[in-house]
C-alpha positions as a LaTeX table, in Angstrom:
\begin{tabular}{lrrr}
\hline
Residue & $x$ (\AA) & $y$ (\AA) & $z$ (\AA) \\
\hline
Ala1 & 8.14 & 100.76 & $-270.12$ \\
Ala2 & 11.86 & 100.03 & $-270.17$ \\
Ala3 & 14.02 & 101.97 & $-267.72$ \\
Gly4 & 16.03 & 104.74 & $-269.31$ \\
Met5 & 14.06 & 104.70 & $-272.57$ \\
Pro6 & 11.80 & 107.54 & $-273.80$ \\
Leu7 & 8.07 & 106.92 & $-273.42$ \\
Thr8 & 6.16 & 106.29 & $-276.64$ \\
Glu9 & 2.68 & 107.56 & $-277.48$ \\
Ser10 & 1.09 & 104.23 & $-276.56$ \\
Glu11 & 2.77 & 104.25 & $-273.14$ \\
Leu12 & 1.73 & 107.85 & $-272.52$ \\
Ala13 & $-1.86$ & 106.97 & $-273.48$ \\
Leu14 & $-1.78$ & 104.09 & $-271.01$ \\
Leu15 & $-0.52$ & 106.38 & $-268.26$ \\
Arg16 & $-3.33$ & 108.86 & $-268.99$ \\
Asn17 & $-5.93$ & 106.08 & $-268.87$ \\
Glu18 & $-4.56$ & 104.84 & $-265.55$ \\
Trp19 & $-4.70$ & 108.36 & $-264.15$ \\
Glu20 & $-8.30$ & 108.83 & $-265.33$ \\
Ile21 & $-9.38$ & 105.55 & $-263.73$ \\
Met22 & $-7.66$ & 106.47 & $-260.47$ \\
Ser23 & $-9.31$ & 109.91 & $-260.52$ \\
Asp24 & $-12.74$ & 108.41 & $-261.18$ \\
Asn25 & $-12.33$ & 106.04 & $-258.22$ \\
Met26 & $-11.08$ & 108.74 & $-255.86$ \\
Tyr27 & $-13.15$ & 109.13 & $-252.71$ \\
Leu28 & $-15.06$ & 112.35 & $-252.14$ \\
Ser29 & $-13.07$ & 112.99 & $-248.96$ \\
Asp30 & $-9.81$ & 112.77 & $-250.94$ \\
Met31 & $-11.09$ & 115.26 & $-253.52$ \\
Val32 & $-12.20$ & 117.68 & $-250.80$ \\
Val33 & $-8.82$ & 117.46 & $-249.06$ \\
Arg34 & $-6.96$ & 118.07 & $-252.34$ \\
Phe35 & $-9.23$ & 120.99 & $-253.20$ \\
Phe36 & $-8.70$ & 122.73 & $-249.89$ \\
Ser37 & $-4.96$ & 122.00 & $-250.00$ \\
Tyr38 & $-4.65$ & 123.71 & $-253.38$ \\
Ala39 & $-6.96$ & 126.53 & $-252.29$ \\
Gly40 & $-4.91$ & 127.04 & $-249.12$ \\
Met41 & $-1.63$ & 127.30 & $-251.00$ \\
Leu42 & $-3.07$ & 129.70 & $-253.57$ \\
Thr43 & $-4.64$ & 131.80 & $-250.83$ \\
Ala44 & $-1.28$ & 132.02 & $-249.06$ \\
Leu45 & 0.37 & 133.20 & $-252.29$ \\
Tyr46 & $-2.42$ & 135.71 & $-252.88$ \\
Leu47 & $-2.09$ & 137.11 & $-249.34$ \\
Leu48 & 1.71 & 137.27 & $-249.66$ \\
Cys49 & 1.56 & 139.30 & $-252.86$ \\
Gly50 & $-1.30$ & 141.44 & $-251.57$ \\
Ser51 & 0.46 & 142.20 & $-248.31$ \\
Tyr52 & 3.64 & 143.19 & $-250.11$ \\
Ile53 & 1.74 & 145.50 & $-252.45$ \\
Phe54 & $-0.23$ & 147.11 & $-249.61$ \\
Phe55 & 2.53 & 147.55 & $-247.04$ \\
Val56 & 5.68 & 147.85 & $-249.17$ \\
Asp57 & 4.88 & 148.69 & $-252.77$ \\
Asp58 & 2.05 & 150.84 & $-254.13$ \\
Arg59 & $-1.22$ & 150.19 & $-252.28$ \\
Glu60 & $-3.08$ & 152.08 & $-254.99$ \\
Leu61 & $-2.84$ & 148.88 & $-257.05$ \\
Leu62 & $-5.24$ & 147.27 & $-254.58$ \\
Gln63 & $-7.45$ & 150.30 & $-253.96$ \\
Asp64 & $-8.03$ & 151.07 & $-257.63$ \\
Arg65 & $-10.31$ & 148.38 & $-259.06$ \\
Trp66 & $-9.21$ & 149.04 & $-262.63$ \\
Lys67 & $-5.50$ & 148.68 & $-261.81$ \\
Leu68 & $-6.18$ & 145.60 & $-259.67$ \\
Gly69 & $-8.23$ & 144.07 & $-262.47$ \\
Lys70 & $-5.41$ & 144.53 & $-264.97$ \\
Leu71 & $-2.89$ & 143.05 & $-262.54$ \\
Leu72 & $-5.06$ & 140.00 & $-261.90$ \\
Ala73 & $-5.82$ & 139.61 & $-265.60$ \\
Leu74 & $-2.10$ & 139.59 & $-266.40$ \\
Met75 & $-1.25$ & 136.95 & $-263.79$ \\
Val76 & $-4.29$ & 134.73 & $-264.30$ \\
Gly77 & $-3.90$ & 134.97 & $-268.07$ \\
Ala78 & $-0.25$ & 133.93 & $-267.88$ \\
Ile79 & $-1.07$ & 130.91 & $-265.70$ \\
Val80 & $-4.05$ & 129.81 & $-267.82$ \\
Leu81 & $-2.15$ & 130.18 & $-271.10$ \\
Gly82 & 0.86 & 128.42 & $-269.57$ \\
Tyr83 & $-1.36$ & 125.53 & $-268.49$ \\
Ile84 & $-2.83$ & 125.23 & $-271.99$ \\
Ala85 & 0.56 & 125.55 & $-273.70$ \\
Ala86 & 2.06 & 122.84 & $-271.46$ \\
Arg87 & 0.42 & 120.08 & $-273.50$ \\
Asp88 & 2.75 & 117.30 & $-274.63$ \\
Glu89 & 2.41 & 118.46 & $-278.24$ \\
Trp90 & 3.73 & 121.96 & $-277.41$ \\
Arg91 & 5.50 & 122.15 & $-274.04$ \\
Gly92 & 5.49 & 125.91 & $-274.42$ \\
Glu93 & 4.50 & 127.01 & $-270.92$ \\
Leu94 & 7.57 & 129.25 & $-270.75$ \\
Ile95 & 6.28 & 131.58 & $-273.47$ \\
Pro96 & 3.31 & 133.14 & $-271.60$ \\
Leu97 & 5.27 & 133.26 & $-268.33$ \\
Val98 & 8.24 & 135.04 & $-269.90$ \\
Leu99 & 5.92 & 137.51 & $-271.65$ \\
Ala100 & 4.17 & 138.18 & $-268.35$ \\
Ser101 & 7.47 & 138.65 & $-266.50$ \\
Ile102 & 8.64 & 141.25 & $-269.04$ \\
Ile103 & 5.32 & 143.09 & $-268.89$ \\
Ala104 & 5.29 & 142.98 & $-265.08$ \\
Ala105 & 8.86 & 144.32 & $-264.91$ \\
Val106 & 8.00 & 147.18 & $-267.28$ \\
Val107 & 4.72 & 148.10 & $-265.58$ \\
Tyr108 & 5.31 & 147.33 & $-261.89$ \\
Gly109 & 9.10 & 147.34 & $-261.46$ \\
Arg110 & 11.58 & 144.58 & $-260.78$ \\
Glu111 & 10.84 & 143.93 & $-257.10$ \\
Leu112 & 7.10 & 143.38 & $-257.46$ \\
Ala113 & 7.55 & 141.54 & $-260.76$ \\
Leu114 & 9.91 & 139.05 & $-259.09$ \\
Leu115 & 7.34 & 138.29 & $-256.38$ \\
Leu116 & 4.44 & 138.04 & $-258.81$ \\
Met117 & 6.26 & 135.72 & $-261.21$ \\
Ala118 & 7.54 & 133.53 & $-258.39$ \\
Ala119 & 3.94 & 133.07 & $-257.28$ \\
Ala120 & 2.82 & 132.44 & $-260.88$ \\
Ser121 & 5.59 & 129.87 & $-261.45$ \\
Leu122 & 4.69 & 128.02 & $-258.26$ \\
Ser123 & 0.98 & 128.10 & $-259.09$ \\
Leu124 & 1.53 & 126.75 & $-262.60$ \\
Ser125 & 3.80 & 123.99 & $-261.26$ \\
Leu126 & 1.08 & 122.97 & $-258.81$ \\
Phe127 & $-1.58$ & 122.84 & $-261.51$ \\
Leu128 & 0.65 & 120.81 & $-263.84$ \\
Gly129 & 1.84 & 118.47 & $-261.11$ \\
Asp130 & 5.47 & 119.19 & $-261.98$ \\
Gly131 & 8.42 & 118.54 & $-259.73$ \\
Leu132 & 11.31 & 120.65 & $-258.51$ \\
Pro133 & 13.30 & 120.71 & $-261.81$ \\
Glu134 & 10.37 & 122.19 & $-263.73$ \\
Leu135 & 9.66 & 124.75 & $-261.02$ \\
Val136 & 13.32 & 125.83 & $-261.00$ \\
Met137 & 13.25 & 126.14 & $-264.81$ \\
Leu138 & 10.18 & 128.40 & $-264.74$ \\
Ala139 & 11.59 & 130.50 & $-261.92$ \\
Ala140 & 14.99 & 130.82 & $-263.62$ \\
Ala141 & 13.45 & 132.03 & $-266.88$ \\
Cys142 & 11.17 & 134.58 & $-265.21$ \\
Thr143 & 13.76 & 135.79 & $-262.72$ \\
Ser144 & 16.54 & 136.23 & $-265.26$ \\
Cys145 & 14.27 & 138.17 & $-267.65$ \\
Thr146 & 13.07 & 140.42 & $-264.84$ \\
Leu147 & 16.51 & 141.15 & $-263.40$ \\
Leu148 & 18.17 & 141.75 & $-266.76$ \\
Leu149 & 15.44 & 143.94 & $-268.20$ \\
Gly150 & 16.08 & 147.31 & $-266.58$ \\
Arg151 & 15.15 & 150.35 & $-268.64$ \\
Ile152 & 14.15 & 149.48 & $-272.22$ \\
Arg153 & 15.99 & 151.86 & $-274.55$ \\
Ser154 & 15.65 & 149.91 & $-277.79$ \\
Arg155 & 13.91 & 146.88 & $-279.19$ \\
Thr156 & 17.32 & 145.23 & $-279.58$ \\
His157 & 17.72 & 145.45 & $-275.81$ \\
Leu158 & 14.82 & 143.01 & $-275.42$ \\
Leu159 & 16.55 & 140.55 & $-277.72$ \\
Tyr160 & 19.75 & 140.80 & $-275.65$ \\
Val161 & 17.71 & 140.15 & $-272.50$ \\
Gly162 & 16.02 & 137.16 & $-274.14$ \\
Ala163 & 19.32 & 135.68 & $-275.33$ \\
Ser164 & 20.96 & 136.10 & $-271.91$ \\
Ser165 & 17.95 & 134.65 & $-270.13$ \\
Ala166 & 17.90 & 131.73 & $-272.57$ \\
Val167 & 21.52 & 130.87 & $-271.78$ \\
Ile168 & 20.94 & 131.14 & $-268.02$ \\
Thr169 & 17.81 & 128.98 & $-268.19$ \\
Met170 & 19.48 & 126.36 & $-270.38$ \\
Leu171 & 22.38 & 125.98 & $-267.94$ \\
Thr172 & 19.90 & 125.82 & $-265.05$ \\
Val173 & 17.87 & 123.08 & $-266.76$ \\
Val174 & 20.94 & 120.94 & $-267.36$ \\
Gly175 & 22.37 & 121.49 & $-263.88$ \\
Val176 & 19.16 & 120.88 & $-261.94$ \\
Gly177 & 18.29 & 117.93 & $-264.17$ \\
Ile178 & 21.60 & 116.21 & $-263.45$ \\
Val179 & 21.24 & 116.79 & $-259.71$ \\
Ala180 & 17.61 & 115.60 & $-259.60$ \\
Ser181 & 17.98 & 112.59 & $-261.92$ \\
Gln182 & 18.83 & 109.12 & $-260.71$ \\
Thr183 & 21.51 & 107.99 & $-263.15$ \\
Leu184 & 23.97 & 105.14 & $-263.14$ \\
Thr185 & 26.87 & 104.37 & $-265.44$ \\
Leu186 & 26.62 & 100.95 & $-267.07$ \\
Pro187 & 29.15 & 98.41 & $-265.69$ \\
Gly188 & 31.78 & 97.09 & $-268.03$ \\
Pro189 & 31.51 & 93.63 & $-269.60$ \\
Asp190 & 33.97 & 92.18 & $-267.10$ \\
Glu191 & 32.30 & 93.76 & $-264.07$ \\
Val192 & 29.64 & 92.05 & $-262.02$ \\
Ser193 & 26.69 & 94.25 & $-261.11$ \\
Asp194 & 23.99 & 93.10 & $-258.74$ \\
Leu195 & 22.09 & 96.36 & $-258.40$ \\
Val196 & 18.55 & 96.25 & $-257.06$ \\
Phe197 & 17.61 & 99.40 & $-258.96$ \\
Lys198 & 19.06 & 100.51 & $-262.25$ \\
Gly199 & 18.46 & 104.13 & $-263.17$ \\
Ala200 & 18.69 & 105.66 & $-266.61$ \\
Glu201 & 22.12 & 105.86 & $-268.21$ \\
Phe202 & 23.91 & 109.15 & $-267.71$ \\
Glu203 & 24.36 & 109.72 & $-271.46$ \\
Thr204 & 20.62 & 109.21 & $-272.07$ \\
Val205 & 19.66 & 111.65 & $-269.33$ \\
Leu206 & 22.20 & 114.23 & $-270.50$ \\
Glu207 & 20.93 & 114.05 & $-274.08$ \\
Ser208 & 17.35 & 114.56 & $-272.91$ \\
Leu209 & 18.37 & 117.47 & $-270.68$ \\
Phe210 & 20.14 & 119.24 & $-273.54$ \\
Lys211 & 17.05 & 118.82 & $-275.70$ \\
Asn212 & 14.85 & 120.28 & $-272.96$ \\
Ala213 & 17.32 & 123.10 & $-272.37$ \\
Gly214 & 17.43 & 123.94 & $-276.06$ \\
Trp215 & 13.64 & 124.03 & $-276.26$ \\
Ala216 & 13.43 & 126.23 & $-273.17$ \\
Gly217 & 15.94 & 128.67 & $-274.66$ \\
Phe218 & 14.02 & 128.73 & $-277.94$ \\
Cys219 & 10.76 & 129.55 & $-276.10$ \\
Ile220 & 12.42 & 132.45 & $-274.29$ \\
Leu221 & 13.83 & 133.84 & $-277.54$ \\
Val222 & 10.38 & 133.59 & $-279.14$ \\
Ser223 & 8.85 & 135.45 & $-276.19$ \\
Ser224 & 11.40 & 138.27 & $-276.22$ \\
Thr225 & 11.06 & 138.64 & $-279.99$ \\
Ala226 & 7.27 & 138.77 & $-279.77$ \\
Met227 & 7.52 & 141.32 & $-276.96$ \\
Thr228 & 9.26 & 143.82 & $-279.24$ \\
Gly229 & 6.03 & 144.14 & $-281.21$ \\
Leu230 & 3.77 & 144.10 & $-278.17$ \\
Leu231 & 5.44 & 146.98 & $-276.31$ \\
Pro232 & 3.23 & 149.73 & $-277.83$ \\
Leu233 & 0.14 & 147.76 & $-276.79$ \\
Val234 & 1.53 & 147.34 & $-273.25$ \\
Glu235 & 2.25 & 151.07 & $-272.99$ \\
Lys236 & $-1.27$ & 151.91 & $-274.11$ \\
Ser237 & $-3.03$ & 149.31 & $-271.94$ \\
Phe238 & $-1.14$ & 149.94 & $-268.69$ \\
Gly239 & $-0.36$ & 153.63 & $-269.13$ \\
Val240 & 3.42 & 153.29 & $-268.91$ \\
Gln241 & 6.12 & 154.89 & $-271.00$ \\
Thr242 & 9.41 & 153.39 & $-272.17$ \\
Asp243 & 12.28 & 155.10 & $-273.96$ \\
Leu244 & 11.25 & 153.71 & $-277.34$ \\
\hline
\end{tabular}
């Protein structure tokens, strides 16, 4: 694959085949270590959220099996759907996470929703093997939706929240992408360049970042629009009441 050029389907297929071969040849000890590493991180997140709910928030969420089941179903469902939607054909992992962040903010309040969605974003990033830019994008989308939501007084309010969150996330994607990317400006024809490593051109990276930012904003707008029709179902399922 040429540096600075988008990967084609054949190159992506080759990368997948290489990963499958490496996974098949992985030693049992390596698999056990990776399993317990993932399990340890998820357990730490689970204990963090559980401790906050028990000691700071409403411990009835943990003592009532029905309420706890709905909370776990919301978070696990968001992560599972995000993992499925993250396929290369879709790249729509933001949609279930944004929906879950809005529901969590409506049902459990901003403070707990922020903690829950931070844990969900980190968990999904671990499962997908994403780096820091993707984690920041997920966290920015969920955090902005949660903080901007407040009291829902109209369905239009959700659209305003989605549009604002989309703008914030798009700027975050571009900013973090520029900081995290290794880019170099091409030397002029009269300049001599003896660089050992040549990163992608700045213009190429910037174009890709704007495309990713636009797609992220579109996913957030789709989520907020879909949420306007799902609010009655959320009120009925979780026993909450909005001003609608």
